[in-house]
Each structure stands twice: as C-alpha cells, then as structure tokens.
Amino acid sequence: INTILISFKDARSESFVGLDNYRFVFTDHDMLTAIRNTAAWIVLVPLFCVIIGLTFATLADRLRRGEAFAKSMIFLPMAISFAGASITWRLIYSFRPQGFGSNIGLLNGILIGLGQDPVAWLQLQPWNNLLLMVIMVWMQTGFAMVVLSAAIKAIPDEIIEAARIDGASEMQVFRRIIVPSILPTIVVVTTYLVINALKVFDIVFVMGNAESDGTVVIAERMIDWFFTSQHAGRGAAIAIVLFVAIIPVMIWNVRRFREQEATR
C-alpha cells in the first residue's frame, strides 16, 4: 500500500504528482525498451527452457547407465547464483578493442583461431539481449528437466506399452501420451520461469551498461530509479507495473490448479 502511495509522489515522496510517474513509465524511451525486452524474456526464456528441458528429460530417461550423472551435470548450473553465472558468461563474451590487450573471451578466442576479427558481443544490438537470455536458459534448463523428468516417470508404463503395441511410433507416443499427461507440470514450470524472467535483474546489471547496450529490463529500471537515480516515485511506479504484470500469470496458474483438482 505504501509503495502505491509513493508511486503518486515526487522523487523525495514529499508531494503528490498524480499520474506523472506512470506517464513516464509508458512514454520514456528506456522504459519502452525495457518493456519490449522484458516481453521477449518472458516468451523466449520459458519457451527454450521447457523445450530443452523436456528433450533432456526424455533422452536421459532412456539411458541405461549414467542417467543420474547426466542429469546432475545439466542441473549443476542451478547451484550458481545469477551474479556468479553472469560473471562466468561475461568472460565467455569478453571483448577488448585493439590496443587494450589480448582478447581472453572464449567466443572471440574461437573467432581469432579461425582467422576472424573479434566481436563486441555485448554491444551487438539487438542480439545482445538474446545472449543474455542464454545465461538464464543455461541456468534454468536443469530445473525444468528435473521436474519434467519426475512427471514423465509418473506416467504408468502400461499406457505407453499399450500405445506401442497398437503401432504408435516413439514420436506419436511422445506427442499424444507423454506431453498431454505432463501438461499440468509443464504449466507449473512455465509459470515459474515466466515469473523469474519478469524479475530478472542480476544478469542485466552484471553484464554491463544496460542503457547504452539496449539491454534494459523492467526490474533493472526499477532498481536504477529507486537507488541509483534516487527517484522514489518513478521506482515505485515501475514496481507497481511489475506487480500488476505478474497478477495475470498467477490467476491463470490458480485456475489451472482448480481445473486439475476438479478432474480428480
């Protein structure tokens, strides 16, 4: 409630300014860029995490040996903090202009080894946004794989064997039995990933100057206006917009839970 009140006040929360802060949120160039980038994050990150996680879960379950080891290796990035993972990937994307030392970045090392010029990956707009999303996909795919793998193992073997006896191919079994059976779990995983993508901050903050690189997101703008620019009103307005954006996701998830409970 206090955050809502602050969102209608000036930078020092001393006097009311009406809807000026909300007008800023939806008209400022950096804020519009942040909204666009965040929309891309909440679509692409969950999409790739679920697809790759489901693929790994399906393939890992077919291993006769080493299933636990393979899943552990894929899940391992989940143990790293967002800041730590960002620093690791910053070294991978590292770029140094000519005259500022040798390029130590893994990607540029490969390019130089192939006789190509190094690339300033994190300044390559708009592709640098996708490069930052890769970090979250790398970290969250293991979570999606573990949860989806548990859901797949809960499917009765009799159903899958009956489908195979009836002549269904492995792809048909996957599309018409496995995916529909674990759909509620896919919804839960997707919801978790969407919320994580909505509030992403660490990755964007650690990887460099978000404003000049065009990688700003809503949560990063909120922190910047609240603590760096010392404008409580705008920071609070962005926080309220972020909160409101999450509500539809939660309502949809609750409805799915209720529908699932009604069928039991």
Short mmCIF file of N, CA and C in Angstrom, two decimals, residues 57-213:
data_model
loop_
_atom_site.label_atom_id
_atom_site.label_comp_id
_atom_site.label_asym_id
_atom_site.label_seq_id
_atom_site.Cartn_x
_atom_site.Cartn_y
_atom_site.Cartn_z
N ALA A 57 15.06 -34.42 -20.52
CA ALA A 57 14.38 -35.34 -19.62
C ALA A 57 14.00 -36.63 -20.34
N THR A 58 13.50 -36.48 -21.57
CA THR A 58 13.09 -37.66 -22.35
C THR A 58 14.29 -38.51 -22.73
N LEU A 59 15.38 -37.87 -23.16
CA LEU A 59 16.56 -38.62 -23.58
C LEU A 59 17.29 -39.24 -22.39
N ALA A 60 17.38 -38.50 -21.28
CA ALA A 60 18.08 -39.02 -20.10
C ALA A 60 17.38 -40.23 -19.52
N ASP A 61 16.05 -40.25 -19.58
CA ASP A 61 15.29 -41.39 -19.05
C ASP A 61 15.52 -42.67 -19.85
N ARG A 62 16.07 -42.52 -21.06
CA ARG A 62 16.33 -43.69 -21.90
C ARG A 62 17.73 -44.27 -21.69
N LEU A 63 18.55 -43.56 -20.91
CA LEU A 63 19.90 -44.05 -20.67
C LEU A 63 19.88 -45.27 -19.76
N ARG A 64 20.62 -46.28 -20.13
CA ARG A 64 20.72 -47.46 -19.28
C ARG A 64 21.71 -47.25 -18.15
N ARG A 65 22.73 -46.45 -18.43
CA ARG A 65 23.73 -46.13 -17.42
C ARG A 65 24.02 -44.62 -17.46
N GLY A 66 24.35 -44.10 -16.32
CA GLY A 66 24.76 -42.70 -16.24
C GLY A 66 23.64 -41.69 -16.25
N GLU A 67 22.39 -42.12 -16.01
CA GLU A 67 21.27 -41.18 -16.01
C GLU A 67 21.44 -40.13 -14.92
N ALA A 68 21.79 -40.58 -13.72
CA ALA A 68 21.93 -39.65 -12.59
C ALA A 68 23.07 -38.67 -12.85
N PHE A 69 24.18 -39.17 -13.41
CA PHE A 69 25.32 -38.28 -13.70
C PHE A 69 24.96 -37.25 -14.75
N ALA A 70 24.29 -37.68 -15.83
CA ALA A 70 23.91 -36.76 -16.91
C ALA A 70 22.98 -35.67 -16.39
N LYS A 71 22.00 -36.07 -15.58
CA LYS A 71 21.05 -35.08 -15.03
C LYS A 71 21.75 -34.14 -14.06
N SER A 72 22.71 -34.65 -13.32
CA SER A 72 23.43 -33.81 -12.37
C SER A 72 24.22 -32.73 -13.09
N MET A 73 24.86 -33.10 -14.21
CA MET A 73 25.63 -32.14 -14.98
C MET A 73 24.75 -31.04 -15.57
N ILE A 74 23.56 -31.42 -16.02
CA ILE A 74 22.64 -30.44 -16.60
C ILE A 74 22.03 -29.55 -15.52
N PHE A 75 21.82 -30.14 -14.33
CA PHE A 75 21.21 -29.41 -13.22
C PHE A 75 22.21 -28.52 -12.50
N LEU A 76 23.49 -28.81 -12.63
CA LEU A 76 24.54 -28.14 -11.87
C LEU A 76 24.50 -26.60 -11.93
N PRO A 77 24.24 -25.98 -13.11
CA PRO A 77 24.19 -24.51 -13.14
C PRO A 77 23.17 -23.89 -12.19
N MET A 78 22.15 -24.65 -11.77
CA MET A 78 21.16 -24.13 -10.82
C MET A 78 21.79 -23.78 -9.48
N ALA A 79 22.93 -24.40 -9.18
CA ALA A 79 23.60 -24.15 -7.90
C ALA A 79 24.38 -22.84 -7.89
N ILE A 80 24.53 -22.21 -9.06
CA ILE A 80 25.28 -20.97 -9.17
C ILE A 80 24.33 -19.79 -9.05
N SER A 81 24.76 -18.75 -8.38
CA SER A 81 23.94 -17.54 -8.29
C SER A 81 23.88 -16.86 -9.66
N PHE A 82 22.86 -16.02 -9.85
CA PHE A 82 22.74 -15.30 -11.11
C PHE A 82 23.95 -14.41 -11.34
N ALA A 83 24.44 -13.78 -10.27
CA ALA A 83 25.62 -12.91 -10.40
C ALA A 83 26.85 -13.72 -10.79
N GLY A 84 27.05 -14.88 -10.14
CA GLY A 84 28.19 -15.73 -10.46
C GLY A 84 28.15 -16.24 -11.88
N ALA A 85 26.94 -16.67 -12.32
CA ALA A 85 26.79 -17.16 -13.70
C ALA A 85 27.05 -16.03 -14.70
N SER A 86 26.60 -14.83 -14.35
CA SER A 86 26.81 -13.69 -15.25
C SER A 86 28.28 -13.38 -15.41
N ILE A 87 29.04 -13.45 -14.32
CA ILE A 87 30.47 -13.20 -14.40
C ILE A 87 31.16 -14.25 -15.27
N THR A 88 30.74 -15.51 -15.11
CA THR A 88 31.30 -16.58 -15.94
C THR A 88 31.04 -16.33 -17.41
N TRP A 89 29.80 -15.97 -17.75
CA TRP A 89 29.46 -15.73 -19.16
C TRP A 89 30.04 -14.43 -19.66
N ARG A 90 30.29 -13.50 -18.77
CA ARG A 90 30.94 -12.26 -19.20
C ARG A 90 32.35 -12.55 -19.71
N LEU A 91 33.01 -13.52 -19.10
CA LEU A 91 34.32 -13.94 -19.59
C LEU A 91 34.20 -14.63 -20.95
N ILE A 92 33.11 -15.36 -21.14
CA ILE A 92 32.90 -16.02 -22.44
C ILE A 92 32.67 -14.99 -23.54
N TYR A 93 31.90 -13.93 -23.22
CA TYR A 93 31.58 -12.89 -24.20
C TYR A 93 32.62 -11.77 -24.24
N SER A 94 33.65 -11.85 -23.43
CA SER A 94 34.61 -10.75 -23.27
C SER A 94 35.18 -10.28 -24.61
N PHE A 95 35.31 -8.94 -24.71
CA PHE A 95 35.87 -8.32 -25.92
C PHE A 95 36.78 -7.16 -25.51
N ARG A 96 37.95 -7.09 -26.13
CA ARG A 96 38.88 -5.98 -25.90
C ARG A 96 39.25 -5.38 -27.24
N PRO A 97 39.03 -4.05 -27.40
CA PRO A 97 39.41 -3.40 -28.67
C PRO A 97 40.92 -3.47 -28.89
N GLN A 98 41.31 -3.26 -30.12
CA GLN A 98 42.74 -3.28 -30.45
C GLN A 98 43.49 -2.22 -29.66
N GLY A 99 44.58 -2.64 -29.04
CA GLY A 99 45.36 -1.73 -28.23
C GLY A 99 45.06 -1.82 -26.75
N PHE A 100 44.06 -2.63 -26.37
CA PHE A 100 43.69 -2.77 -24.96
C PHE A 100 43.96 -4.19 -24.45
N GLY A 101 44.94 -4.85 -25.02
CA GLY A 101 45.29 -6.20 -24.59
C GLY A 101 44.67 -7.26 -25.46
N SER A 102 45.06 -8.50 -25.18
CA SER A 102 44.55 -9.63 -25.97
C SER A 102 43.14 -10.00 -25.53
N ASN A 103 42.38 -10.55 -26.46
CA ASN A 103 41.02 -10.98 -26.16
C ASN A 103 41.06 -12.34 -25.46
N ILE A 104 40.50 -12.38 -24.26
CA ILE A 104 40.51 -13.61 -23.47
C ILE A 104 39.16 -14.32 -23.52
N GLY A 105 38.15 -13.70 -24.17
CA GLY A 105 36.83 -14.32 -24.24
C GLY A 105 36.85 -15.59 -25.06
N LEU A 106 36.08 -16.60 -24.62
CA LEU A 106 36.05 -17.88 -25.31
C LEU A 106 35.56 -17.74 -26.74
N LEU A 107 34.45 -17.02 -26.95
CA LEU A 107 33.90 -16.88 -28.30
C LEU A 107 34.86 -16.16 -29.23
N ASN A 108 35.46 -15.07 -28.72
CA ASN A 108 36.41 -14.34 -29.56
C ASN A 108 37.70 -15.14 -29.77
N GLY A 109 38.05 -15.97 -28.78
CA GLY A 109 39.21 -16.85 -28.96
C GLY A 109 38.99 -17.81 -30.11
N ILE A 110 37.76 -18.32 -30.22
CA ILE A 110 37.42 -19.23 -31.33
C ILE A 110 37.47 -18.49 -32.66
N LEU A 111 36.89 -17.26 -32.67
CA LEU A 111 36.90 -16.48 -33.91
C LEU A 111 38.32 -16.16 -34.36
N ILE A 112 39.15 -15.74 -33.42
CA ILE A 112 40.54 -15.42 -33.77
C ILE A 112 41.27 -16.65 -34.27
N GLY A 113 40.98 -17.81 -33.64
CA GLY A 113 41.59 -19.05 -34.09
C GLY A 113 41.18 -19.43 -35.50
N LEU A 114 39.99 -18.98 -35.91
CA LEU A 114 39.51 -19.26 -37.27
C LEU A 114 39.89 -18.17 -38.25
N GLY A 115 40.68 -17.19 -37.76
CA GLY A 115 41.14 -16.13 -38.64
C GLY A 115 40.18 -14.97 -38.79
N GLN A 116 39.17 -14.88 -37.90
CA GLN A 116 38.19 -13.80 -37.97
C GLN A 116 38.51 -12.71 -36.95
N ASP A 117 37.90 -11.56 -37.12
CA ASP A 117 38.08 -10.45 -36.18
C ASP A 117 37.20 -10.67 -34.95
N PRO A 118 37.66 -10.25 -33.76
CA PRO A 118 36.83 -10.39 -32.56
C PRO A 118 35.58 -9.51 -32.63
N VAL A 119 34.56 -9.89 -31.90
CA VAL A 119 33.26 -9.20 -31.93
C VAL A 119 32.91 -8.71 -30.54
N ALA A 120 32.39 -7.49 -30.46
CA ALA A 120 31.91 -6.94 -29.18
C ALA A 120 30.49 -7.49 -28.94
N TRP A 121 30.42 -8.70 -28.44
CA TRP A 121 29.15 -9.42 -28.34
C TRP A 121 28.10 -8.67 -27.54
N LEU A 122 28.48 -8.10 -26.42
CA LEU A 122 27.51 -7.46 -25.54
C LEU A 122 27.05 -6.10 -26.04
N GLN A 123 27.62 -5.61 -27.12
CA GLN A 123 27.19 -4.35 -27.72
C GLN A 123 26.53 -4.57 -29.07
N LEU A 124 26.30 -5.84 -29.41
CA LEU A 124 25.75 -6.20 -30.71
C LEU A 124 24.22 -6.19 -30.63
N GLN A 125 23.63 -5.02 -30.78
CA GLN A 125 22.17 -4.89 -30.65
C GLN A 125 21.47 -5.37 -31.91
N PRO A 126 20.27 -6.00 -31.80
CA PRO A 126 19.59 -6.40 -30.57
C PRO A 126 19.97 -7.80 -30.09
N TRP A 127 20.97 -8.40 -30.75
CA TRP A 127 21.33 -9.78 -30.45
C TRP A 127 21.91 -9.94 -29.05
N ASN A 128 22.41 -8.83 -28.47
CA ASN A 128 22.97 -8.95 -27.12
C ASN A 128 21.90 -9.34 -26.10
N ASN A 129 20.65 -8.97 -26.36
CA ASN A 129 19.57 -9.41 -25.46
C ASN A 129 19.43 -10.93 -25.48
N LEU A 130 19.53 -11.51 -26.66
CA LEU A 130 19.45 -12.97 -26.77
C LEU A 130 20.64 -13.63 -26.07
N LEU A 131 21.81 -13.01 -26.16
CA LEU A 131 22.99 -13.56 -25.50
C LEU A 131 22.83 -13.56 -23.98
N LEU A 132 22.14 -12.56 -23.44
CA LEU A 132 21.87 -12.53 -22.00
C LEU A 132 20.83 -13.58 -21.63
N MET A 133 19.86 -13.80 -22.50
CA MET A 133 18.84 -14.82 -22.24
C MET A 133 19.46 -16.21 -22.18
N VAL A 134 20.52 -16.40 -22.97
CA VAL A 134 21.20 -17.70 -22.97
C VAL A 134 21.67 -18.06 -21.56
N ILE A 135 22.07 -17.06 -20.78
CA ILE A 135 22.56 -17.31 -19.43
C ILE A 135 21.46 -17.90 -18.56
N MET A 136 20.26 -17.29 -18.61
CA MET A 136 19.15 -17.80 -17.81
C MET A 136 18.68 -19.17 -18.31
N VAL A 137 18.66 -19.35 -19.62
CA VAL A 137 18.29 -20.66 -20.15
C VAL A 137 19.26 -21.72 -19.67
N TRP A 138 20.56 -21.40 -19.70
CA TRP A 138 21.60 -22.33 -19.23
C TRP A 138 21.39 -22.69 -17.76
N MET A 139 20.95 -21.71 -16.96
CA MET A 139 20.77 -21.94 -15.53
C MET A 139 19.48 -22.68 -15.21
N GLN A 140 18.38 -22.36 -15.91
CA GLN A 140 17.06 -22.86 -15.55
C GLN A 140 16.65 -24.14 -16.26
N THR A 141 17.37 -24.51 -17.31
CA THR A 141 17.02 -25.73 -18.05
C THR A 141 17.10 -26.96 -17.14
N GLY A 142 18.08 -26.99 -16.25
CA GLY A 142 18.22 -28.13 -15.33
C GLY A 142 17.01 -28.28 -14.44
N PHE A 143 16.47 -27.16 -13.95
CA PHE A 143 15.26 -27.21 -13.12
C PHE A 143 14.10 -27.79 -13.91
N ALA A 144 13.90 -27.28 -15.13
CA ALA A 144 12.81 -27.78 -15.97
C ALA A 144 12.98 -29.27 -16.25
N MET A 145 14.21 -29.69 -16.52
CA MET A 145 14.47 -31.10 -16.82
C MET A 145 14.12 -32.00 -15.63
N VAL A 146 14.54 -31.64 -14.43
CA VAL A 146 14.30 -32.47 -13.25
C VAL A 146 12.81 -32.61 -12.96
N VAL A 147 12.10 -31.50 -12.99
CA VAL A 147 10.66 -31.53 -12.68
C VAL A 147 9.90 -32.30 -13.76
N LEU A 148 10.21 -32.05 -15.02
CA LEU A 148 9.52 -32.74 -16.10
C LEU A 148 9.88 -34.22 -16.14
N SER A 149 11.12 -34.55 -15.79
CA SER A 149 11.53 -35.95 -15.74
C SER A 149 10.73 -36.71 -14.69
N ALA A 150 10.52 -36.08 -13.52
CA ALA A 150 9.72 -36.71 -12.47
C ALA A 150 8.29 -36.93 -12.94
N ALA A 151 7.74 -35.98 -13.70
CA ALA A 151 6.38 -36.12 -14.22
C ALA A 151 6.29 -37.25 -15.24
N ILE A 152 7.32 -37.37 -16.08
CA ILE A 152 7.34 -38.44 -17.09
C ILE A 152 7.40 -39.80 -16.42
N LYS A 153 8.22 -39.94 -15.38
CA LYS A 153 8.34 -41.21 -14.68
C LYS A 153 7.05 -41.61 -13.97
N ALA A 154 6.19 -40.62 -13.69
CA ALA A 154 4.92 -40.91 -13.01
C ALA A 154 3.85 -41.45 -13.96
N ILE A 155 4.10 -41.38 -15.27
CA ILE A 155 3.14 -41.91 -16.24
C ILE A 155 3.17 -43.44 -16.17
N PRO A 156 2.02 -44.11 -16.02
CA PRO A 156 2.01 -45.58 -15.94
C PRO A 156 2.62 -46.22 -17.19
N ASP A 157 3.49 -47.18 -16.97
CA ASP A 157 4.14 -47.86 -18.09
C ASP A 157 3.13 -48.58 -18.99
N GLU A 158 2.00 -49.01 -18.39
CA GLU A 158 1.01 -49.76 -19.15
C GLU A 158 0.44 -48.93 -20.30
N ILE A 159 0.25 -47.64 -20.07
CA ILE A 159 -0.32 -46.77 -21.11
C ILE A 159 0.65 -46.65 -22.28
N ILE A 160 1.91 -46.43 -21.97
CA ILE A 160 2.91 -46.28 -23.03
C ILE A 160 3.10 -47.59 -23.79
N GLU A 161 3.16 -48.71 -23.07
CA GLU A 161 3.32 -50.01 -23.72
C GLU A 161 2.12 -50.34 -24.60
N ALA A 162 0.92 -50.00 -24.16
CA ALA A 162 -0.29 -50.26 -24.95
C ALA A 162 -0.25 -49.47 -26.25
N ALA A 163 0.22 -48.24 -26.18
CA ALA A 163 0.32 -47.42 -27.39
C ALA A 163 1.33 -48.01 -28.36
N ARG A 164 2.45 -48.51 -27.84
CA ARG A 164 3.46 -49.12 -28.71
C ARG A 164 2.95 -50.40 -29.34
N ILE A 165 2.20 -51.17 -28.58
CA ILE A 165 1.63 -52.41 -29.13
C ILE A 165 0.64 -52.10 -30.25
N ASP A 166 -0.10 -51.00 -30.10
CA ASP A 166 -1.06 -50.59 -31.12
C ASP A 166 -0.41 -50.00 -32.35
N GLY A 167 0.93 -49.91 -32.34
CA GLY A 167 1.66 -49.46 -33.52
C GLY A 167 2.07 -48.01 -33.52
N ALA A 168 1.94 -47.33 -32.38
CA ALA A 168 2.32 -45.92 -32.31
C ALA A 168 3.85 -45.80 -32.34
N SER A 169 4.32 -44.83 -33.09
CA SER A 169 5.76 -44.58 -33.14
C SER A 169 6.18 -43.85 -31.87
N GLU A 170 7.50 -43.75 -31.67
CA GLU A 170 8.00 -43.07 -30.48
C GLU A 170 7.60 -41.59 -30.47
N MET A 171 7.59 -40.98 -31.65
CA MET A 171 7.18 -39.58 -31.72
C MET A 171 5.69 -39.42 -31.40
N GLN A 172 4.87 -40.36 -31.86
CA GLN A 172 3.44 -40.31 -31.54
C GLN A 172 3.20 -40.54 -30.05
N VAL A 173 3.96 -41.44 -29.45
CA VAL A 173 3.85 -41.67 -28.01
C VAL A 173 4.21 -40.40 -27.25
N PHE A 174 5.25 -39.74 -27.71
CA PHE A 174 5.69 -38.51 -27.05
C PHE A 174 4.64 -37.41 -27.18
N ARG A 175 4.12 -37.22 -28.41
CA ARG A 175 3.20 -36.11 -28.66
C ARG A 175 1.81 -36.36 -28.08
N ARG A 176 1.33 -37.60 -28.15
CA ARG A 176 -0.08 -37.84 -27.81
C ARG A 176 -0.29 -38.47 -26.44
N ILE A 177 0.80 -38.92 -25.80
CA ILE A 177 0.64 -39.52 -24.48
C ILE A 177 1.47 -38.78 -23.44
N ILE A 178 2.77 -38.67 -23.70
CA ILE A 178 3.65 -38.08 -22.70
C ILE A 178 3.33 -36.60 -22.47
N VAL A 179 3.30 -35.81 -23.54
CA VAL A 179 3.07 -34.37 -23.39
C VAL A 179 1.70 -34.07 -22.77
N PRO A 180 0.59 -34.67 -23.26
CA PRO A 180 -0.71 -34.39 -22.60
C PRO A 180 -0.73 -34.83 -21.14
N SER A 181 -0.04 -35.91 -20.80
CA SER A 181 -0.05 -36.41 -19.42
C SER A 181 0.68 -35.49 -18.47
N ILE A 182 1.73 -34.83 -18.95
CA ILE A 182 2.52 -33.96 -18.07
C ILE A 182 2.21 -32.48 -18.29
N LEU A 183 1.13 -32.19 -19.02
CA LEU A 183 0.79 -30.80 -19.32
C LEU A 183 0.63 -29.93 -18.06
N PRO A 184 -0.03 -30.42 -16.99
CA PRO A 184 -0.11 -29.59 -15.77
C PRO A 184 1.26 -29.23 -15.21
N THR A 185 2.20 -30.17 -15.28
CA THR A 185 3.56 -29.90 -14.80
C THR A 185 4.26 -28.89 -15.70
N ILE A 186 4.04 -28.99 -17.00
CA ILE A 186 4.61 -28.02 -17.94
C ILE A 186 4.11 -26.62 -17.63
N VAL A 187 2.82 -26.52 -17.27
CA VAL A 187 2.23 -25.22 -16.92
C VAL A 187 2.89 -24.65 -15.68
N VAL A 188 3.11 -25.49 -14.66
CA VAL A 188 3.74 -25.04 -13.42
C VAL A 188 5.17 -24.56 -13.69
N VAL A 189 5.92 -25.35 -14.44
CA VAL A 189 7.31 -24.98 -14.76
C VAL A 189 7.34 -23.69 -15.56
N THR A 190 6.45 -23.56 -16.53
CA THR A 190 6.40 -22.36 -17.36
C THR A 190 6.07 -21.13 -16.52
N THR A 191 5.12 -21.28 -15.58
CA THR A 191 4.76 -20.16 -14.71
C THR A 191 5.96 -19.71 -13.87
N TYR A 192 6.67 -20.68 -13.31
CA TYR A 192 7.87 -20.36 -12.52
C TYR A 192 8.90 -19.61 -13.35
N LEU A 193 9.11 -20.06 -14.58
CA LEU A 193 10.10 -19.44 -15.45
C LEU A 193 9.66 -18.05 -15.90
N VAL A 194 8.37 -17.87 -16.15
CA VAL A 194 7.85 -16.56 -16.55
C VAL A 194 8.08 -15.54 -15.44
N ILE A 195 7.78 -15.93 -14.20
CA ILE A 195 7.97 -15.02 -13.06
C ILE A 195 9.46 -14.69 -12.90
N ASN A 196 10.31 -15.69 -13.04
CA ASN A 196 11.76 -15.44 -12.94
C ASN A 196 12.23 -14.49 -14.03
N ALA A 197 11.70 -14.66 -15.24
CA ALA A 197 12.10 -13.78 -16.35
C ALA A 197 11.58 -12.36 -16.14
N LEU A 198 10.41 -12.22 -15.53
CA LEU A 198 9.85 -10.90 -15.27
C LEU A 198 10.71 -10.09 -14.30
N LYS A 199 11.27 -10.78 -13.33
CA LYS A 199 12.03 -10.07 -12.29
C LYS A 199 13.54 -10.15 -12.48
N VAL A 200 13.99 -10.55 -13.66
CA VAL A 200 15.43 -10.67 -13.90
C VAL A 200 16.10 -9.31 -13.72
N PHE A 201 17.18 -9.29 -12.97
CA PHE A 201 17.94 -8.07 -12.72
C PHE A 201 19.44 -8.33 -12.74
N ASP A 202 19.86 -9.35 -11.98
CA ASP A 202 21.28 -9.61 -11.78
C ASP A 202 22.04 -9.74 -13.09
N ILE A 203 21.49 -10.51 -14.02
CA ILE A 203 22.19 -10.78 -15.27
C ILE A 203 22.43 -9.49 -16.05
N VAL A 204 21.37 -8.70 -16.18
CA VAL A 204 21.47 -7.44 -16.93
C VAL A 204 22.43 -6.47 -16.25
N PHE A 205 22.37 -6.41 -14.93
CA PHE A 205 23.19 -5.47 -14.17
C PHE A 205 24.67 -5.82 -14.26
N VAL A 206 24.99 -7.11 -14.11
CA VAL A 206 26.39 -7.54 -14.08
C VAL A 206 27.04 -7.45 -15.45
N MET A 207 26.26 -7.65 -16.51
CA MET A 207 26.85 -7.78 -17.84
C MET A 207 27.27 -6.46 -18.48
N GLY A 208 26.99 -5.32 -17.83
CA GLY A 208 27.48 -4.08 -18.40
C GLY A 208 26.48 -2.95 -18.33
N ASN A 209 26.71 -1.92 -19.14
CA ASN A 209 25.85 -0.73 -19.17
C ASN A 209 24.59 -1.03 -19.94
N ALA A 210 23.49 -1.30 -19.22
CA ALA A 210 22.26 -1.72 -19.85
C ALA A 210 21.66 -0.64 -20.74
N GLU A 211 21.78 0.62 -20.33
CA GLU A 211 21.17 1.71 -21.10
C GLU A 211 21.84 1.88 -22.46
N SER A 212 23.16 1.94 -22.48
CA SER A 212 23.86 2.14 -23.75
C SER A 212 23.82 0.90 -24.62
N ASP A 213 23.76 -0.28 -24.00
CA ASP A 213 23.73 -1.53 -24.76
C ASP A 213 22.32 -1.92 -25.21
#
